[in-house]
Amino acid sequence: MSTPPILGIDLGTTNSLVGVVDSGFPILLADEHGSRSTPSAVCVAADGSVSVGAVALRQRALHPTRTITSVKRLIGRRPGEAGWAPPYSLSELQTSPVEVSAEILKHLKEVAERALEQSVSQAVITVPAYFNDAQRNATKRAGELAGLEVLRILSEPTAAALAYGLDKLAEHQKIAVYDLGGGTFDISVLEMREGTFQVLSTAGDTQLGGDDLDRLLAGYIAQKLGLSPDDIRVVEAAEAVKKRLSAEDTAAYNGLEITRGELDKIARPWIERTRIHCLRALSDAGVKPEELDEVILVGGSTRMPLVRTYVREIFGREPNTSQNPDEAIALGATIQAGILGGSLRQVLLLDVTPLSLGIETFGGLMNIIIPRNTTIPAKAGEMFTNAVANQDSMLIRILQGERELAKDNWELGRIEVPFPAGPKGSARVGVQFSIDADGILHVLARDTATNQDTTLEIRGTAVDVADERVEQMIAESVDFAFEDMNERIWTEAKLKAEELLPAVDAALEQLGDAISDEDKAAVVSQAAAVRALLNAAEHDAKALKTATQALDDATQSLAVMLIDRAMEESLARRGLV
């Protein structure tokens, strides 16, 4: 890019994202670890040094009073006005919500500059629709403090509507945007006429989000296990259990099995708090639920089945879930940034991908990079690593289809990426798929250590597929859906088990007599159960997952002992003990 692009930024309560318009279409940018999502966390060390994102979040268990999260709940408010008491004191840390937000924005700016290999200085930043002037101005000041000229403060529901493509509809439309994120809830009713947006009403709660459900679930877990609900490790475990229960019926922590029904019972009063805001927004807009053309979901908490069921009950219609709820606002901000910069004025979206495009991953699974029915031009990518030690190259098979296993999809081509041999997980290979307006698929694979690129161009076959072949592939994906999903779940469980067992054996050998006979017998028994399931004639994925989780829980004390021993040895080498 010759002219620096304008950044689109979702400055979220829990996570933040940044994107740009590149070659005429919006993309979200990943950091050096391949992650598009940056935790909205800042850790202020005792010496005054600052870390941001995942690095800061990892400090929370050790330094809860120095790790700042959910600062969006505080920005633009006077002390005590937010009605929420964080576990840290900004005054004691000698910082402010604006300065903390600026550190997050500065980090996102650095992510963009690293990815684009050029400086950027302008941005569009989103805020909840109900943010007042003080909150909006504080967000703008944070951007300026981070070295960004904030061209526009964009309401999140408008950004979400842009991401869903609702601005392209010529006819008169009324939509509701139900945005339940990590720390805030926002419900807005919008009217669109020939691409022009008007917010008819908005309501919400700055102190309601997925973080609150995490604390409720943590209290439930703590009560069952006799732990402290304020222990950050319990809260983090509760978040992990909550996410797992969005896709599975049960989840376990420290020997406690929790069902989705139990979570729903805990979550029902929490989700019920959104009802009054939804009814108020509809009443203020003068719109009945049946008069809405769309109800779109935004925010990671809307992945929960209970939330989707609840939205269906309130609005009397199936919600639109066609976009990634975690990324919709950032994508919309990026589109708005592209419009302001003029880079989207001449965009012509000609076609869609008829079938999903992806690559084969370890275990023979299909990893989708560009989903079916994605509008082109399109670009997406992910970061991959070596699955075994001393691997010196990666064979990338480019696949097309809707089946779970790589062998059941069509191979479009393959490329091999060399990289220096090293331990398992040491290599970092970025794979990017890009389809231009002519339907040509460009595959780029980059070894991040050497910056060496390997490319492949696939003409026509990515988009130009005979209708009968598409119908055949989709029909097979439906016919074999149950068997395919079972095999994927089994394969993923098998890979996790095969990774865990050698680590357990090594830990037992390393600790030797330091572990009690009782604990050792429990671990050995759990490991034997996992091995038995791996060697069984029938693939019982659920039983294997349960046994592997039980083994993982049983070895938590071993992990702590190994860490303590490593620290003692390190201190001894430095002469500190």
PDB file of C-alpha atoms in Angstrom, residues 192-345:
ATOM      1  CA  MET A 192     -31.942   1.658   6.762  1.00  0.00           C
ATOM      2  CA  ARG A 193     -33.128   3.173   3.529  1.00  0.00           C
ATOM      3  CA  GLU A 194     -30.894   2.920   0.443  1.00  0.00           C
ATOM      4  CA  GLY A 195     -27.738   2.544   2.509  1.00  0.00           C
ATOM      5  CA  THR A 196     -28.498   5.365   4.960  1.00  0.00           C
ATOM      6  CA  PHE A 197     -28.523   4.429   8.641  1.00  0.00           C
ATOM      7  CA  GLN A 198     -30.685   5.941  11.332  1.00  0.00           C
ATOM      8  CA  VAL A 199     -30.595   4.727  14.925  1.00  0.00           C
ATOM      9  CA  LEU A 200     -34.221   4.741  16.067  1.00  0.00           C
ATOM     10  CA  SER A 201     -33.515   3.724  19.642  1.00  0.00           C
ATOM     11  CA  THR A 202     -30.831   2.269  21.844  1.00  0.00           C
ATOM     12  CA  ALA A 203     -30.627   0.811  25.326  1.00  0.00           C
ATOM     13  CA  GLY A 204     -28.173  -1.244  27.296  1.00  0.00           C
ATOM     14  CA  ASP A 205     -26.176  -1.847  30.433  1.00  0.00           C
ATOM     15  CA  THR A 206     -22.497  -0.973  30.753  1.00  0.00           C
ATOM     16  CA  GLN A 207     -22.196  -3.424  33.653  1.00  0.00           C
ATOM     17  CA  LEU A 208     -23.628  -6.542  32.006  1.00  0.00           C
ATOM     18  CA  GLY A 209     -21.653  -9.057  29.994  1.00  0.00           C
ATOM     19  CA  GLY A 210     -19.944 -12.423  29.822  1.00  0.00           C
ATOM     20  CA  ASP A 211     -17.546 -11.410  32.612  1.00  0.00           C
ATOM     21  CA  ASP A 212     -20.483 -11.297  35.028  1.00  0.00           C
ATOM     22  CA  LEU A 213     -21.572 -14.813  34.073  1.00  0.00           C
ATOM     23  CA  ASP A 214     -17.983 -16.000  34.580  1.00  0.00           C
ATOM     24  CA  ARG A 215     -18.126 -14.710  38.166  1.00  0.00           C
ATOM     25  CA  LEU A 216     -21.530 -16.346  38.787  1.00  0.00           C
ATOM     26  CA  LEU A 217     -20.255 -19.679  37.475  1.00  0.00           C
ATOM     27  CA  ALA A 218     -17.030 -19.278  39.471  1.00  0.00           C
ATOM     28  CA  GLY A 219     -19.135 -18.874  42.616  1.00  0.00           C
ATOM     29  CA  TYR A 220     -21.016 -22.072  41.799  1.00  0.00           C
ATOM     30  CA  ILE A 221     -17.771 -24.006  41.185  1.00  0.00           C
ATOM     31  CA  ALA A 222     -16.154 -22.578  44.310  1.00  0.00           C
ATOM     32  CA  GLN A 223     -19.143 -23.590  46.450  1.00  0.00           C
ATOM     33  CA  LYS A 224     -19.088 -27.149  45.080  1.00  0.00           C
ATOM     34  CA  LEU A 225     -15.333 -27.598  45.535  1.00  0.00           C
ATOM     35  CA  GLY A 226     -14.794 -25.562  48.697  1.00  0.00           C
ATOM     36  CA  LEU A 227     -12.651 -22.936  46.913  1.00  0.00           C
ATOM     37  CA  SER A 228     -12.589 -19.153  46.993  1.00  0.00           C
ATOM     38  CA  PRO A 229     -14.793 -17.545  44.304  1.00  0.00           C
ATOM     39  CA  ASP A 230     -12.366 -14.603  44.225  1.00  0.00           C
ATOM     40  CA  ASP A 231      -9.453 -16.824  43.163  1.00  0.00           C
ATOM     41  CA  ILE A 232      -8.655 -15.651  39.644  1.00  0.00           C
ATOM     42  CA  ARG A 233      -7.802 -19.218  38.650  1.00  0.00           C
ATOM     43  CA  VAL A 234     -11.347 -20.286  39.486  1.00  0.00           C
ATOM     44  CA  VAL A 235     -12.748 -17.383  37.452  1.00  0.00           C
ATOM     45  CA  GLU A 236     -10.554 -18.300  34.480  1.00  0.00           C
ATOM     46  CA  ALA A 237     -11.629 -21.935  34.791  1.00  0.00           C
ATOM     47  CA  ALA A 238     -15.274 -20.827  34.849  1.00  0.00           C
ATOM     48  CA  GLU A 239     -14.741 -18.898  31.603  1.00  0.00           C
ATOM     49  CA  ALA A 240     -13.213 -21.978  29.965  1.00  0.00           C
ATOM     50  CA  VAL A 241     -16.104 -24.178  31.161  1.00  0.00           C
ATOM     51  CA  LYS A 242     -18.655 -21.661  29.868  1.00  0.00           C
ATOM     52  CA  LYS A 243     -17.062 -21.608  26.422  1.00  0.00           C
ATOM     53  CA  ARG A 244     -16.862 -25.407  26.294  1.00  0.00           C
ATOM     54  CA  LEU A 245     -20.548 -25.704  27.170  1.00  0.00           C
ATOM     55  CA  SER A 246     -21.473 -23.591  24.132  1.00  0.00           C
ATOM     56  CA  ALA A 247     -20.460 -26.557  21.976  1.00  0.00           C
ATOM     57  CA  GLU A 248     -20.743 -29.538  24.342  1.00  0.00           C
ATOM     58  CA  ASP A 249     -23.286 -30.894  26.820  1.00  0.00           C
ATOM     59  CA  THR A 250     -20.853 -31.317  29.701  1.00  0.00           C
ATOM     60  CA  ALA A 251     -17.547 -29.883  30.887  1.00  0.00           C
ATOM     61  CA  ALA A 252     -15.318 -30.762  33.832  1.00  0.00           C
ATOM     62  CA  TYR A 253     -13.030 -28.831  36.158  1.00  0.00           C
ATOM     63  CA  ASN A 254     -10.979 -30.353  38.952  1.00  0.00           C
ATOM     64  CA  GLY A 255     -13.173 -33.472  39.012  1.00  0.00           C
ATOM     65  CA  LEU A 256     -16.452 -31.500  39.020  1.00  0.00           C
ATOM     66  CA  GLU A 257     -18.677 -32.200  36.015  1.00  0.00           C
ATOM     67  CA  ILE A 258     -20.943 -29.338  34.977  1.00  0.00           C
ATOM     68  CA  THR A 259     -23.786 -29.753  32.490  1.00  0.00           C
ATOM     69  CA  ARG A 260     -25.186 -27.211  30.077  1.00  0.00           C
ATOM     70  CA  GLY A 261     -28.456 -27.424  32.017  1.00  0.00           C
ATOM     71  CA  GLU A 262     -26.691 -26.322  35.203  1.00  0.00           C
ATOM     72  CA  LEU A 263     -25.053 -23.419  33.365  1.00  0.00           C
ATOM     73  CA  ASP A 264     -28.410 -22.401  31.868  1.00  0.00           C
ATOM     74  CA  LYS A 265     -29.957 -22.364  35.344  1.00  0.00           C
ATOM     75  CA  ILE A 266     -27.165 -20.095  36.601  1.00  0.00           C
ATOM     76  CA  ALA A 267     -27.322 -17.903  33.484  1.00  0.00           C
ATOM     77  CA  ARG A 268     -31.096 -17.457  33.276  1.00  0.00           C
ATOM     78  CA  PRO A 269     -31.310 -14.484  35.730  1.00  0.00           C
ATOM     79  CA  TRP A 270     -28.232 -12.960  34.048  1.00  0.00           C
ATOM     80  CA  ILE A 271     -29.706 -13.157  30.559  1.00  0.00           C
ATOM     81  CA  GLU A 272     -33.128 -12.098  31.852  1.00  0.00           C
ATOM     82  CA  ARG A 273     -31.614  -8.692  32.655  1.00  0.00           C
ATOM     83  CA  THR A 274     -31.416  -7.972  28.906  1.00  0.00           C
ATOM     84  CA  ARG A 275     -35.196  -8.343  28.387  1.00  0.00           C
ATOM     85  CA  ILE A 276     -36.219  -4.960  29.802  1.00  0.00           C
ATOM     86  CA  HIS A 277     -33.666  -3.193  27.606  1.00  0.00           C
ATOM     87  CA  CYS A 278     -34.911  -5.007  24.487  1.00  0.00           C
ATOM     88  CA  LEU A 279     -38.542  -4.127  25.226  1.00  0.00           C
ATOM     89  CA  ARG A 280     -37.608  -0.510  25.951  1.00  0.00           C
ATOM     90  CA  ALA A 281     -35.651  -0.200  22.688  1.00  0.00           C
ATOM     91  CA  LEU A 282     -38.567  -1.610  20.677  1.00  0.00           C
ATOM     92  CA  SER A 283     -41.048   0.677  22.476  1.00  0.00           C
ATOM     93  CA  ASP A 284     -38.873   3.771  21.993  1.00  0.00           C
ATOM     94  CA  ALA A 285     -38.485   2.983  18.297  1.00  0.00           C
ATOM     95  CA  GLY A 286     -42.233   2.390  17.883  1.00  0.00           C
ATOM     96  CA  VAL A 287     -41.496  -0.991  16.340  1.00  0.00           C
ATOM     97  CA  LYS A 288     -43.167  -4.331  17.080  1.00  0.00           C
ATOM     98  CA  PRO A 289     -41.011  -7.490  16.992  1.00  0.00           C
ATOM     99  CA  GLU A 290     -42.868  -8.793  13.929  1.00  0.00           C
ATOM    100  CA  GLU A 291     -42.031  -5.578  12.028  1.00  0.00           C
ATOM    101  CA  LEU A 292     -38.279  -6.257  12.202  1.00  0.00           C
ATOM    102  CA  ASP A 293     -36.598  -7.543   9.056  1.00  0.00           C
ATOM    103  CA  GLU A 294     -33.509  -8.878  10.850  1.00  0.00           C
ATOM    104  CA  VAL A 295     -32.214  -9.502  14.354  1.00  0.00           C
ATOM    105  CA  ILE A 296     -28.439  -9.789  14.289  1.00  0.00           C
ATOM    106  CA  LEU A 297     -26.204 -11.085  17.051  1.00  0.00           C
ATOM    107  CA  VAL A 298     -22.926  -9.501  18.069  1.00  0.00           C
ATOM    108  CA  GLY A 299     -20.491 -10.260  20.885  1.00  0.00           C
ATOM    109  CA  GLY A 300     -18.881 -13.485  22.013  1.00  0.00           C
ATOM    110  CA  SER A 301     -21.554 -14.197  24.651  1.00  0.00           C
ATOM    111  CA  THR A 302     -24.151 -14.659  21.890  1.00  0.00           C
ATOM    112  CA  ARG A 303     -22.464 -17.964  21.024  1.00  0.00           C
ATOM    113  CA  MET A 304     -24.255 -19.509  24.021  1.00  0.00           C
ATOM    114  CA  PRO A 305     -27.242 -21.628  22.943  1.00  0.00           C
ATOM    115  CA  LEU A 306     -29.309 -20.194  25.812  1.00  0.00           C
ATOM    116  CA  VAL A 307     -28.712 -16.631  24.581  1.00  0.00           C
ATOM    117  CA  ARG A 308     -29.787 -17.536  21.046  1.00  0.00           C
ATOM    118  CA  THR A 309     -32.897 -19.278  22.354  1.00  0.00           C
ATOM    119  CA  TYR A 310     -33.693 -16.268  24.533  1.00  0.00           C
ATOM    120  CA  VAL A 311     -33.312 -13.814  21.624  1.00  0.00           C
ATOM    121  CA  ARG A 312     -35.603 -16.038  19.559  1.00  0.00           C
ATOM    122  CA  GLU A 313     -38.220 -15.862  22.347  1.00  0.00           C
ATOM    123  CA  ILE A 314     -38.039 -12.075  22.727  1.00  0.00           C
ATOM    124  CA  PHE A 315     -38.174 -11.160  19.053  1.00  0.00           C
ATOM    125  CA  GLY A 316     -40.200 -14.081  17.726  1.00  0.00           C
ATOM    126  CA  ARG A 317     -37.784 -14.817  14.912  1.00  0.00           C
ATOM    127  CA  GLU A 318     -34.586 -16.690  14.193  1.00  0.00           C
ATOM    128  CA  PRO A 319     -31.555 -14.418  14.755  1.00  0.00           C
ATOM    129  CA  ASN A 320     -29.062 -13.818  11.945  1.00  0.00           C
ATOM    130  CA  THR A 321     -25.813 -15.579  12.859  1.00  0.00           C
ATOM    131  CA  SER A 322     -24.082 -15.423   9.463  1.00  0.00           C
ATOM    132  CA  GLN A 323     -21.121 -13.419  10.770  1.00  0.00           C
ATOM    133  CA  ASN A 324     -18.553 -14.244  13.438  1.00  0.00           C
ATOM    134  CA  PRO A 325     -20.067 -12.457  16.480  1.00  0.00           C
ATOM    135  CA  ASP A 326     -16.605 -11.772  17.941  1.00  0.00           C
ATOM    136  CA  GLU A 327     -15.407 -10.003  14.800  1.00  0.00           C
ATOM    137  CA  ALA A 328     -18.506  -8.305  13.343  1.00  0.00           C
ATOM    138  CA  ILE A 329     -17.954  -4.900  14.971  1.00  0.00           C
ATOM    139  CA  ALA A 330     -14.278  -4.766  14.011  1.00  0.00           C
ATOM    140  CA  LEU A 331     -15.163  -5.754  10.452  1.00  0.00           C
ATOM    141  CA  GLY A 332     -17.789  -3.010  10.305  1.00  0.00           C
ATOM    142  CA  ALA A 333     -15.309  -0.446  11.649  1.00  0.00           C
ATOM    143  CA  THR A 334     -12.868  -1.539   8.947  1.00  0.00           C
ATOM    144  CA  ILE A 335     -15.527  -1.115   6.251  1.00  0.00           C
ATOM    145  CA  GLN A 336     -16.313   2.380   7.547  1.00  0.00           C
ATOM    146  CA  ALA A 337     -12.591   3.184   7.536  1.00  0.00           C
ATOM    147  CA  GLY A 338     -12.390   2.006   3.922  1.00  0.00           C
ATOM    148  CA  ILE A 339     -15.350   4.191   2.966  1.00  0.00           C
ATOM    149  CA  LEU A 340     -13.739   7.234   4.616  1.00  0.00           C
ATOM    150  CA  GLY A 341     -10.445   6.503   2.854  1.00  0.00           C
ATOM    151  CA  GLY A 342     -12.119   6.023  -0.507  1.00  0.00           C
ATOM    152  CA  SER A 343     -10.789   2.510  -0.992  1.00  0.00           C
ATOM    153  CA  LEU A 344     -14.243   0.890  -1.084  1.00  0.00           C
ATOM    154  CA  ARG A 345     -15.954   3.208  -3.534  1.00  0.00           C
TER     155      ARG A 345
END
